[in-house]
Short mmCIF file of C-alpha atoms in Angstrom, two decimals:
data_model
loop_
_atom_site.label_atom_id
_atom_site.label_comp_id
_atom_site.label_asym_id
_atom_site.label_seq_id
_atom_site.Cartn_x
_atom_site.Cartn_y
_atom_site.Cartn_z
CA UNK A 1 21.18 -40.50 0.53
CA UNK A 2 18.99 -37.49 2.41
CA UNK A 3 16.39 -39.74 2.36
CA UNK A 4 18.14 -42.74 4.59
CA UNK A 5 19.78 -40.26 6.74
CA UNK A 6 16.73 -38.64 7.56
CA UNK A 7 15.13 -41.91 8.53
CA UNK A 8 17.81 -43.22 10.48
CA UNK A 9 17.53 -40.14 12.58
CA UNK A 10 14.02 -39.98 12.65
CA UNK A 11 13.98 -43.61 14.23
CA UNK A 12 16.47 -42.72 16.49
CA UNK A 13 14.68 -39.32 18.04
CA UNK A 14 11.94 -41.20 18.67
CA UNK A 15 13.55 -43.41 21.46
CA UNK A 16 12.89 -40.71 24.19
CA UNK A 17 9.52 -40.97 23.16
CA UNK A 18 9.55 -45.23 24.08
CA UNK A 19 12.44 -44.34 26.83
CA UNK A 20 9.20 -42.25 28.67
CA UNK A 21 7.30 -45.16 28.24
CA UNK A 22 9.80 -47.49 30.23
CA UNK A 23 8.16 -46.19 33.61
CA UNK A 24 4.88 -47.53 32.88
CA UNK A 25 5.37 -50.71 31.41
CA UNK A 26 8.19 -51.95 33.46
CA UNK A 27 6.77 -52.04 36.60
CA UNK A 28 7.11 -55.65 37.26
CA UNK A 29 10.92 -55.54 38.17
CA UNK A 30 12.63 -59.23 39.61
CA UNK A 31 12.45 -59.83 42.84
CA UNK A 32 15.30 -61.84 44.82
CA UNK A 33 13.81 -65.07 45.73
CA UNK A 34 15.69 -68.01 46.27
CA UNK A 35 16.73 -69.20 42.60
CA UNK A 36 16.00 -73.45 41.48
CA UNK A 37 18.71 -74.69 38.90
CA UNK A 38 17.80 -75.47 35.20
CA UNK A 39 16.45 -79.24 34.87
CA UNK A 40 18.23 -80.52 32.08
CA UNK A 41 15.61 -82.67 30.92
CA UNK A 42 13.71 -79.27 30.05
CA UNK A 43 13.07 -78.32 26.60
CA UNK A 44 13.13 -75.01 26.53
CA UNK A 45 13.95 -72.24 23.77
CA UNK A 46 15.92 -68.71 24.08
CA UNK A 47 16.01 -65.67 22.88
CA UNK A 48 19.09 -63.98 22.29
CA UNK A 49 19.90 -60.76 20.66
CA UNK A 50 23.13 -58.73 20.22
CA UNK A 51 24.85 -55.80 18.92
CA UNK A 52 27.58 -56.27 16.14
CA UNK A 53 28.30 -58.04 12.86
CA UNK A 54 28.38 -60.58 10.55
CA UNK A 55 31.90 -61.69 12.68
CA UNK A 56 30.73 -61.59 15.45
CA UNK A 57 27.40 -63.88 14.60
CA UNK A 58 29.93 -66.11 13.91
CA UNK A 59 31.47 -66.10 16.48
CA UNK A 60 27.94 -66.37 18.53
CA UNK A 61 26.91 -69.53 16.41
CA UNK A 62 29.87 -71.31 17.55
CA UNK A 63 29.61 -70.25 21.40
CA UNK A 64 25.96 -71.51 21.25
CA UNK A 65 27.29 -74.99 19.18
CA UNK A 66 29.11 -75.61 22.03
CA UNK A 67 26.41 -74.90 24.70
CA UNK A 68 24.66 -77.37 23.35
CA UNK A 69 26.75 -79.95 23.53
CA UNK A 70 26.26 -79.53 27.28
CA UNK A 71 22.86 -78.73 27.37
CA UNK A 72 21.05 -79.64 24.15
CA UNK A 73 17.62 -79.11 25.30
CA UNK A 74 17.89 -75.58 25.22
CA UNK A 75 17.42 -74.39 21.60
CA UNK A 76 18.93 -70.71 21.47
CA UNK A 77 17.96 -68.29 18.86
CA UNK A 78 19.85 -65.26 18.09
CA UNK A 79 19.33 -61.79 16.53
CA UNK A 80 21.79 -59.05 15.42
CA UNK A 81 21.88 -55.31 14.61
CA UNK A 82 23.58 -52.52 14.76
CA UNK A 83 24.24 -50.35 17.90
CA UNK A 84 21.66 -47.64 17.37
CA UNK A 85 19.24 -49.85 15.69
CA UNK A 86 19.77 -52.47 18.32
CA UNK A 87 18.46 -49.86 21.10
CA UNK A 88 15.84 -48.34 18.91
CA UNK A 89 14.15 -52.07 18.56
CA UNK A 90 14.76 -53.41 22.38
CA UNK A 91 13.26 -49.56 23.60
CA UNK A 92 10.01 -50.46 21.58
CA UNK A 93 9.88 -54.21 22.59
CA UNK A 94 10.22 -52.90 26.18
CA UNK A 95 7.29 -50.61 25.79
CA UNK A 96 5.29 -53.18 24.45
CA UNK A 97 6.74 -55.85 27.37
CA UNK A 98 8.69 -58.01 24.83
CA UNK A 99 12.08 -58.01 25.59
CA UNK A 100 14.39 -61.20 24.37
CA UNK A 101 15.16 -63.59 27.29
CA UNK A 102 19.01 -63.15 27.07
CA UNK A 103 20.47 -59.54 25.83
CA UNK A 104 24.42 -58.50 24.90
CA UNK A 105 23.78 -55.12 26.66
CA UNK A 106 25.49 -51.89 27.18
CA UNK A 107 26.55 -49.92 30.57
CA UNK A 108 24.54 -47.04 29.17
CA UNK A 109 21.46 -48.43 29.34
CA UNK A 110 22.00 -50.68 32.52
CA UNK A 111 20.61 -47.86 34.81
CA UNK A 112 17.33 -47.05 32.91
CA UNK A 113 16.72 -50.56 32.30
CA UNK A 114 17.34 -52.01 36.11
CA UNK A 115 14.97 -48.88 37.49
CA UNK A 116 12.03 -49.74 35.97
CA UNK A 117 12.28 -53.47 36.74
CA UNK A 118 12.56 -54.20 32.79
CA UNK A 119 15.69 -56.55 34.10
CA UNK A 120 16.02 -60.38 36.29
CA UNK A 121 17.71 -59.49 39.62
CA UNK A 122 20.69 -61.81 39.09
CA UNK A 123 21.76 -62.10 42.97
CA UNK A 124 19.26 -65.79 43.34
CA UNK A 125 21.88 -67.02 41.04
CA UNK A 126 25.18 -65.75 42.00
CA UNK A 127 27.23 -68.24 43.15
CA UNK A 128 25.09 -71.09 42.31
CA UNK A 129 24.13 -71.00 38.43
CA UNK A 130 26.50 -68.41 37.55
CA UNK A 131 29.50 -69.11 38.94
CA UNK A 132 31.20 -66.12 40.33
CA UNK A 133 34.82 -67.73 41.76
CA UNK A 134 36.57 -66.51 38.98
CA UNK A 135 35.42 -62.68 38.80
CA UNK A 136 36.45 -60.05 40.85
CA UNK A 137 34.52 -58.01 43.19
CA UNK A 138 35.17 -54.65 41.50
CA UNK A 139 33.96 -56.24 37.98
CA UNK A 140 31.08 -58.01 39.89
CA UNK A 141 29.85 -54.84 41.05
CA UNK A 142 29.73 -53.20 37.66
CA UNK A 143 26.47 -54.64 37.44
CA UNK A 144 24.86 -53.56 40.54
CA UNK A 145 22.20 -50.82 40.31
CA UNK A 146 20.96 -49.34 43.62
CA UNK A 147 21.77 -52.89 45.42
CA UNK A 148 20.42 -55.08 43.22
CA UNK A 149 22.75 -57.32 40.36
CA UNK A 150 21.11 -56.83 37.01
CA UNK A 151 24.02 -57.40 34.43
CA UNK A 152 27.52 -59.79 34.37
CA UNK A 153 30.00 -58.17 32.78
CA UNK A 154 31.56 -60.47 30.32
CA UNK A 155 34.92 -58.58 29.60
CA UNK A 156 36.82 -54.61 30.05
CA UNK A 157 38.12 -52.37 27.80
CA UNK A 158 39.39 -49.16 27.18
CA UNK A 159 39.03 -45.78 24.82
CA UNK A 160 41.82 -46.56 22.40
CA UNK A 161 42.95 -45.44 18.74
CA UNK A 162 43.21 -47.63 16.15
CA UNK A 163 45.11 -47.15 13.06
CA UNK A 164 45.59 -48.99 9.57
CA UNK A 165 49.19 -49.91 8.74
CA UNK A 166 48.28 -50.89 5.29
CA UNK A 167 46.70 -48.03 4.21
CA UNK A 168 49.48 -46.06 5.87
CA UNK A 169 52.38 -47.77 3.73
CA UNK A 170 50.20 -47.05 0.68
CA UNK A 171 50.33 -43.58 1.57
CA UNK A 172 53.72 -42.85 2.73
CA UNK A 173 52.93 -41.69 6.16
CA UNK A 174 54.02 -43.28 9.73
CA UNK A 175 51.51 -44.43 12.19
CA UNK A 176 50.00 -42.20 14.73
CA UNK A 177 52.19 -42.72 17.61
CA UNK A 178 49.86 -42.24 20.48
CA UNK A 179 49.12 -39.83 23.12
CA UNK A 180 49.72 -36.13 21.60
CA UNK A 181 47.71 -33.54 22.09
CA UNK A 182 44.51 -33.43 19.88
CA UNK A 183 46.14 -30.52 17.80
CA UNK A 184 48.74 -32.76 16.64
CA UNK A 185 46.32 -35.54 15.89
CA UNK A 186 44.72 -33.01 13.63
CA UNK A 187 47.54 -32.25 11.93
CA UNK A 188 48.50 -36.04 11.59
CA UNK A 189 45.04 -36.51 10.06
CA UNK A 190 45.77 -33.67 7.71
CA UNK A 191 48.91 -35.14 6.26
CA UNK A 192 47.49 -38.49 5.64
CA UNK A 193 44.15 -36.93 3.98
CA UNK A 194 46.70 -35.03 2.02
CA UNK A 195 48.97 -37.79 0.86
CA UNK A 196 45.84 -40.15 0.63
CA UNK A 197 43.50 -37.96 -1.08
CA UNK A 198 43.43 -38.72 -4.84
CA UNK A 199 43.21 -42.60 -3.48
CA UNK A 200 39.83 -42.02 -1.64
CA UNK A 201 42.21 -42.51 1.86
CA UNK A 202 41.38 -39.65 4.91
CA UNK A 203 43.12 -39.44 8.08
CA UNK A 204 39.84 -40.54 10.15
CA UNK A 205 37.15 -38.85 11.18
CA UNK A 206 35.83 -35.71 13.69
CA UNK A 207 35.98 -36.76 16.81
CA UNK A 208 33.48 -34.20 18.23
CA UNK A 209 31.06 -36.29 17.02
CA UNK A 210 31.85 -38.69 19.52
CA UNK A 211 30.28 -37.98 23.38
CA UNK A 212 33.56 -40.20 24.33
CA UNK A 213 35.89 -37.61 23.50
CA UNK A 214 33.82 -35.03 25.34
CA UNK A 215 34.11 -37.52 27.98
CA UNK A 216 37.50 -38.00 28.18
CA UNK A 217 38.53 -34.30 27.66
CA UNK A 218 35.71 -33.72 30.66
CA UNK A 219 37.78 -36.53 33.09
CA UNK A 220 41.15 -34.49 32.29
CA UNK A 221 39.49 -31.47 33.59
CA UNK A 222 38.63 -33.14 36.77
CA UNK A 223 34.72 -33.66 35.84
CA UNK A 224 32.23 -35.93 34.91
CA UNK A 225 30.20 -36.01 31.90
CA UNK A 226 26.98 -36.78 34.55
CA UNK A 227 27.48 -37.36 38.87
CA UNK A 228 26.20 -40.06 40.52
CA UNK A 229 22.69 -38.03 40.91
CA UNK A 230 22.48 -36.77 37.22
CA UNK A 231 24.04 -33.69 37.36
CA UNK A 232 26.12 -32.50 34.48
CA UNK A 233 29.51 -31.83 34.57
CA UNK A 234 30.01 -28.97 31.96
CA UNK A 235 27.83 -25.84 30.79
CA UNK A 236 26.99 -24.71 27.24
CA UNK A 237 30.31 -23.18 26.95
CA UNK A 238 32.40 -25.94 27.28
CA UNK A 239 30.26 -28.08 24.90
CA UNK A 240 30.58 -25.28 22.40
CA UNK A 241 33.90 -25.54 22.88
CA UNK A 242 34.34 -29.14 21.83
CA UNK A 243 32.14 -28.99 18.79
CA UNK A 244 34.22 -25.81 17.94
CA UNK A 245 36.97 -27.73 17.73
CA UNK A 246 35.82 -29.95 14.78
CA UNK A 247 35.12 -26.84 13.13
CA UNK A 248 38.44 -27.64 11.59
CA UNK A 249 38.68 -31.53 11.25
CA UNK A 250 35.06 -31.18 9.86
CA UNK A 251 37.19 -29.72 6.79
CA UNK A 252 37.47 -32.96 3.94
CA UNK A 253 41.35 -31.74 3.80
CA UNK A 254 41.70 -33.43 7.36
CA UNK A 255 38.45 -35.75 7.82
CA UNK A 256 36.40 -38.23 5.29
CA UNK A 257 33.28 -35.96 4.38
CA UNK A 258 29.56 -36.86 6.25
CA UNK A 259 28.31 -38.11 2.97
CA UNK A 260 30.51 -40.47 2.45
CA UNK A 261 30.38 -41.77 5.82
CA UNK A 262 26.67 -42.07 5.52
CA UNK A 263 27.08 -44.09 1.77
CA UNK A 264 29.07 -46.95 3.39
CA UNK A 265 26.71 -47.01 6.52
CA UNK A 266 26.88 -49.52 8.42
CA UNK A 267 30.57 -49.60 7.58
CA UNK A 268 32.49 -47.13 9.56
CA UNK A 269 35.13 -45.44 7.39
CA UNK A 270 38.15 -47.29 9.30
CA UNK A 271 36.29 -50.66 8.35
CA UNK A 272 35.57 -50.09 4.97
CA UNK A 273 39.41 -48.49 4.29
CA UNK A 274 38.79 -45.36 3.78
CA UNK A 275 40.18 -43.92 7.24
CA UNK A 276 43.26 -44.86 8.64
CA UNK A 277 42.55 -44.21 12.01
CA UNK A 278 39.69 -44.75 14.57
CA UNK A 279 39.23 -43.74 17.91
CA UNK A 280 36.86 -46.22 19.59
CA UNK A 281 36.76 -48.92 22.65
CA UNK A 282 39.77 -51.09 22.19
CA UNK A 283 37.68 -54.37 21.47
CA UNK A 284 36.55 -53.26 18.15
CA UNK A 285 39.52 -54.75 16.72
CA UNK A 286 37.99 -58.12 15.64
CA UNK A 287 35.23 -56.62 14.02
CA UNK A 288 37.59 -54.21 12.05
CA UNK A 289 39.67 -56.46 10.61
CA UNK A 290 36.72 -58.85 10.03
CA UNK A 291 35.00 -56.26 7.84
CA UNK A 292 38.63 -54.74 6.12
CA UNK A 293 38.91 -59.17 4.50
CA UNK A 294 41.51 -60.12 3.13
CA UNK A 295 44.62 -58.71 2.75
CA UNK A 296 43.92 -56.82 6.17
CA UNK A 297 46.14 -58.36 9.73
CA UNK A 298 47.32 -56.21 11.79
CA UNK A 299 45.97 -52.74 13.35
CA UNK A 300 47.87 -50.52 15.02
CA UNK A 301 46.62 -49.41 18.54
CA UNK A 302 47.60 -46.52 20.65
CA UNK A 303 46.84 -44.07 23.17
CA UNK A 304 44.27 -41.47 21.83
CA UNK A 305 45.46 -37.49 22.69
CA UNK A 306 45.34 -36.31 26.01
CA UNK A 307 44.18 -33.44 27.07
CA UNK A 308 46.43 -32.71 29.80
CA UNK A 309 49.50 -34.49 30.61
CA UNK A 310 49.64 -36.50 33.64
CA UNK A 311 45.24 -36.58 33.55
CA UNK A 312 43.41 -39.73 34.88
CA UNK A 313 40.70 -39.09 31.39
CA UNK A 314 40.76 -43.40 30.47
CA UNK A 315 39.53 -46.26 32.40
CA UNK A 316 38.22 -49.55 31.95
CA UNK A 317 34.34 -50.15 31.43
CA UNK A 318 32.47 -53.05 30.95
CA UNK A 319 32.41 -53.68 27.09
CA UNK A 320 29.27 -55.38 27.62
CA UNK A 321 27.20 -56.97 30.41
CA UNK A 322 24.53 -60.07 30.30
CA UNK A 323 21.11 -59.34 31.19
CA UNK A 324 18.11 -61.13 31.15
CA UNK A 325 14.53 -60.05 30.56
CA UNK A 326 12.42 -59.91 34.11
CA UNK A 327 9.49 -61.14 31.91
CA UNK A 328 11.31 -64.52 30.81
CA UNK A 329 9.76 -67.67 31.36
CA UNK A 330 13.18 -69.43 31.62
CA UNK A 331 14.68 -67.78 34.18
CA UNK A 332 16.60 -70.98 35.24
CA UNK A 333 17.58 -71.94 31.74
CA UNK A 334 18.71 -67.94 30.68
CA UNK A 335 20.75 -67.83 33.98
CA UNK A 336 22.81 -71.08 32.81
CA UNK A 337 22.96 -69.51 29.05
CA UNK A 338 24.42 -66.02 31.17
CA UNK A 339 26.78 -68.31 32.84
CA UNK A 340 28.33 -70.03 30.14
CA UNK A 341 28.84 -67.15 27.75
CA UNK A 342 30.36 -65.63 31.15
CA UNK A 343 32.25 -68.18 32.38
CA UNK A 344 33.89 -70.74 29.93
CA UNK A 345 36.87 -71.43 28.52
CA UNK A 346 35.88 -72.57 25.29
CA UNK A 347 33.54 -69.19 24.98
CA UNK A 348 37.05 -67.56 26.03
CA UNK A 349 38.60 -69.41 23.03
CA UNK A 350 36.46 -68.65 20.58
CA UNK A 351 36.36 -65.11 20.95
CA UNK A 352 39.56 -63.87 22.13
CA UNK A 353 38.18 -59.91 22.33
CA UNK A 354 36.37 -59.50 20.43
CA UNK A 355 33.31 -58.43 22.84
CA UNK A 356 37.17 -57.11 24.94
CA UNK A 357 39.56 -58.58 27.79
CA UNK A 358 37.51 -61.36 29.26
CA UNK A 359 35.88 -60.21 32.80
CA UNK A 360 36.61 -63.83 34.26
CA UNK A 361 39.60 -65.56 34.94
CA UNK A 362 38.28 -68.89 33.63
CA UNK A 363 37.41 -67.49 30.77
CA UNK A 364 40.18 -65.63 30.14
CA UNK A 365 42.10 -69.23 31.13
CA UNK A 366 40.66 -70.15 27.94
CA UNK A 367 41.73 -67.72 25.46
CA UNK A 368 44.47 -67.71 23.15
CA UNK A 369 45.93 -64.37 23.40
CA UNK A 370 47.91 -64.08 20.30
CA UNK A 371 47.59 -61.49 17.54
CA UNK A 372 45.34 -58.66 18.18
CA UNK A 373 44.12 -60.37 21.64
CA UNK A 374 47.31 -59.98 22.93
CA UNK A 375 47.72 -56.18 21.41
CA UNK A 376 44.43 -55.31 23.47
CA UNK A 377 45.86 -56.63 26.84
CA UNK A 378 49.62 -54.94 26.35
CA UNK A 379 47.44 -51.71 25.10
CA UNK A 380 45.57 -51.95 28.35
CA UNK A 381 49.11 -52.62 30.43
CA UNK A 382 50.18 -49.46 28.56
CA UNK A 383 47.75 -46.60 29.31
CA UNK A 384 47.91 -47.98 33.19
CA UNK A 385 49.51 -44.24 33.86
CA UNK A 386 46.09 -42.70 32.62
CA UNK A 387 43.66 -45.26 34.14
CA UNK A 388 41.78 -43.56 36.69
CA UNK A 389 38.41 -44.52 38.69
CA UNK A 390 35.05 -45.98 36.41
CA UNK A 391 32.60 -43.00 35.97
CA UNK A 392 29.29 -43.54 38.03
CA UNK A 393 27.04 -46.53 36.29
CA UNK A 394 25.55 -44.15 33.72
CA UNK A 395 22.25 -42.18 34.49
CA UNK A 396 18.70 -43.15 33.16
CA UNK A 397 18.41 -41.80 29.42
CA UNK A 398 22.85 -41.96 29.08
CA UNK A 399 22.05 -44.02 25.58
CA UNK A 400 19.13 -41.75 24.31
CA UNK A 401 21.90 -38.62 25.04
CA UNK A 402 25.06 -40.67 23.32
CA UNK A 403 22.84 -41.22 20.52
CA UNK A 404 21.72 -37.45 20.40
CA UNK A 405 25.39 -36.26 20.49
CA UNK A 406 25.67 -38.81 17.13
CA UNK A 407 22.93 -37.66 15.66
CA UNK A 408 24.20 -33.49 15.89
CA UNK A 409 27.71 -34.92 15.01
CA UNK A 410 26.04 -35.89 11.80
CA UNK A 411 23.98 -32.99 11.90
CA UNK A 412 27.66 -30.61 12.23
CA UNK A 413 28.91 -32.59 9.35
CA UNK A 414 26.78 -31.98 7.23
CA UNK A 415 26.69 -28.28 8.08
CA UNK A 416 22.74 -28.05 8.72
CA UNK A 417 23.59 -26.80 12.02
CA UNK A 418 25.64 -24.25 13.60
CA UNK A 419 27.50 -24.98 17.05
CA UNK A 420 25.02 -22.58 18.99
CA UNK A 421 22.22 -24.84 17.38
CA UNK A 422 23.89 -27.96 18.12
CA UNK A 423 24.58 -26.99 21.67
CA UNK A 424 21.09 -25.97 22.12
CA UNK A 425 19.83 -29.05 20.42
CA UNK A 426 21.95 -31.03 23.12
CA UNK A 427 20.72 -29.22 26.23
CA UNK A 428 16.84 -29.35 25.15
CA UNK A 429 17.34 -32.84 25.20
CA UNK A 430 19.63 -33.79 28.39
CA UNK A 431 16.44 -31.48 29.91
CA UNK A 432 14.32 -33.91 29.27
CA UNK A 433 15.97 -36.78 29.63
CA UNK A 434 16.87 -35.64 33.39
CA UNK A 435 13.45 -34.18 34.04
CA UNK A 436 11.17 -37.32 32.87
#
């Protein structure tokens, strides 16, 4: 198992290596002439990739099904991977000019991407191709980089904890109940690792691995994990700090160990039962109880600790955005792919949220908010108390750093490096992420 660990992290360093790249191959950024509409008579074939699983490729196949039912003449074909491998493969298509016409993409990377014109300016087809009646101005504007509209955001969602009811009854021990401080979650870990033990059952996992929780703690403080012009809103001490608090949950009698996590890779613990608690964006759900099969429906979902009572640390981001490749030579036909997966009802229906609340009211019109859907949007009405302002749209290099702050959570677990190290590690690379 050394040997796939150190390749997955391996691959992973080297996307600052393609991320430097970006600036000289992406130099032929969208412009904002005046858009034409797709001819429907066109034949013309996509390119689509996405993050996820085997769920949601389901789900995918049957959103693209009914696309072409209204517009058969445009043959899409889709690709899946996982979230770190999904960045590591578009960072080295950009480099080499290749990006898919149509890309599932993430806030973190919306910045770096849009800068060095990698990314269609969408505002030719606002209005027009992609219909924009039914999304607000505020959600609109999540996918605006310095002026320009380079991403739709197809649904919201929140930092939420998830927990497994089953496994909990098997146990003995009652659900999380939400909010807390991360102390007791700790100890609420340690009881169900305790009672759960001898079954191969933890109480989840450390959360300092997790640049999330750093976030949120940061947002109860006040701060920012980055400002609007890249500067960072803690020191080396206060990053020690957080790490030093897994020092504990790091322990197997509280946490699953690092090597198991890394033997059911590309399960999570929480998907393949063997946590019974997550913390993670709130539209995770599907995919959860997707990969837990049968016997698995319901999840609990609550508030994760808080750091200070009373804090503003959630909000609601963009669970993912639409792009399209500035390079495509469909721009007509990806806009009306964008607006469809955007903008329909029967996309709305098919995948409740699973990719989180949708962004659009027509969509939303269209989905069937029983179940976990409707969990997710009474979660959402829930935290409203800690839902403060969105964070700035994330700096160039915010995906190379939350995949650095995975990698040294791995690292921590594993105990090949000590929190000085880690921290160390950490600022060596937000250096040169900030400075390229």
């Amino acid at each position: 198992m050394f040997e796939i660990r150190k390749r997955r992290t391996a691959v992973a360093a080297a996307a600052i290596g393609v991320t430097a790249a970006l600036a000289l191959t992406g130099c032929a950024g969208g412009g904002s002439e005046p858009a034409a509409t797709y001819d429907p008579a066109e034949k013309v074939t996509l390119n689509f990739a996405f993050w996820g699983n085997d769920v949601r490729a389901g789900l995918y196949d049957q959103a693209f099904a009914a696309f072409n039912e209204e517009y058969p003449n445009i043959t899409v074909n889709s690709s899946f991977l996982g979230f770190p491998e999904f960045w590591e493969k578009r960072q080295t298509e950009a480099a080499g000019g290749g990006l898919p016409d149509v890309m599932q993409f993430d806030y973190s990377y919306l910045r770096q991407y849009s800068e060095n014109g990698l990314l269609l300016d969408l505002d030719p087809y606002l209005g027009s191709t992609i219909e924009t009646d039914g999304i607000a101005e505020n959600i609109l504007g999540i996918g605006v980089v310095d002026g320009t509209t380079t991403g739709i955001a197809t649904s919201t969602n929140a930092w939420g904890l998830y927990t497994n009811p089953k496994l909990l009854e098997q146990v003995g021990v009652a659900g999380y109940e939400g909010g807390g401080s991360w102390d007791d979650y700790a100890d609420w870990m340690k009881q169900v690792t305790t009672a759960g033990g001898a079954q191969g059952i933890s109480g989840g996992t450390d959360w300092t691995a997790r640049i999330q929780n750093f976030e949120i703690q940061l947002r109860a403080e006040g701060k920012q994990l980055f400002s609007e012009d890249g500067e960072p809103g803690f020191d080396k001490a206060r990053l020690a700090e957080f790490w030093e608090q897994g020092a504990e949950v790091r322990d197997p009698a509280y946490t699953i160990p690092q090597q198991r996590l890394e033997e059911i890779y590309p399960l999570s613990g929480f998907d393949a039962a063997q946590t019974a608690s997550e913390l993670t964006w709130d539209n995770f759900g599907a995919g959860y109880l997707g990969n837990l099969g049968d016997g698995y429906t319901e999840l609990g979902l609550v508030a994760p600790p808080v750091t200070k009572e009373g804090a503003k640390d959630l909000y609601l981001k963009p669970s993912m955005l639409h792009t399209i490749s500035s390079k495509t030579d469909h721009p007509e036909a990806a806009a009306t792919l964008v607006n469809f997966l955007v903008n329909s009802p029967e996309v709305g229906a098919i995948f409740g949220t699973n990719r989180g609340l949708p962004a659009s009211e027509t969509q939303l019109e269209g989905a069937d908010l029983g179940g976990l859907d409707a969990q997710i949007r009474d979660y959402e009405a829930s935290i409203q108390d800690r839902l403060g302002d969105a964070p700035p749209v994330p700096i160039v290099g915010a995906g190379t750093l939350e995949e650095k702050f995975r990698q040294i959570g791995q690292e921590l677990g594993f105990g090949t490096l000590t929190v000085d190290e880690a921290v160390d590690q950490f600022f060596n690379e937000m250096d040169v992420v900030l400075n390229q």
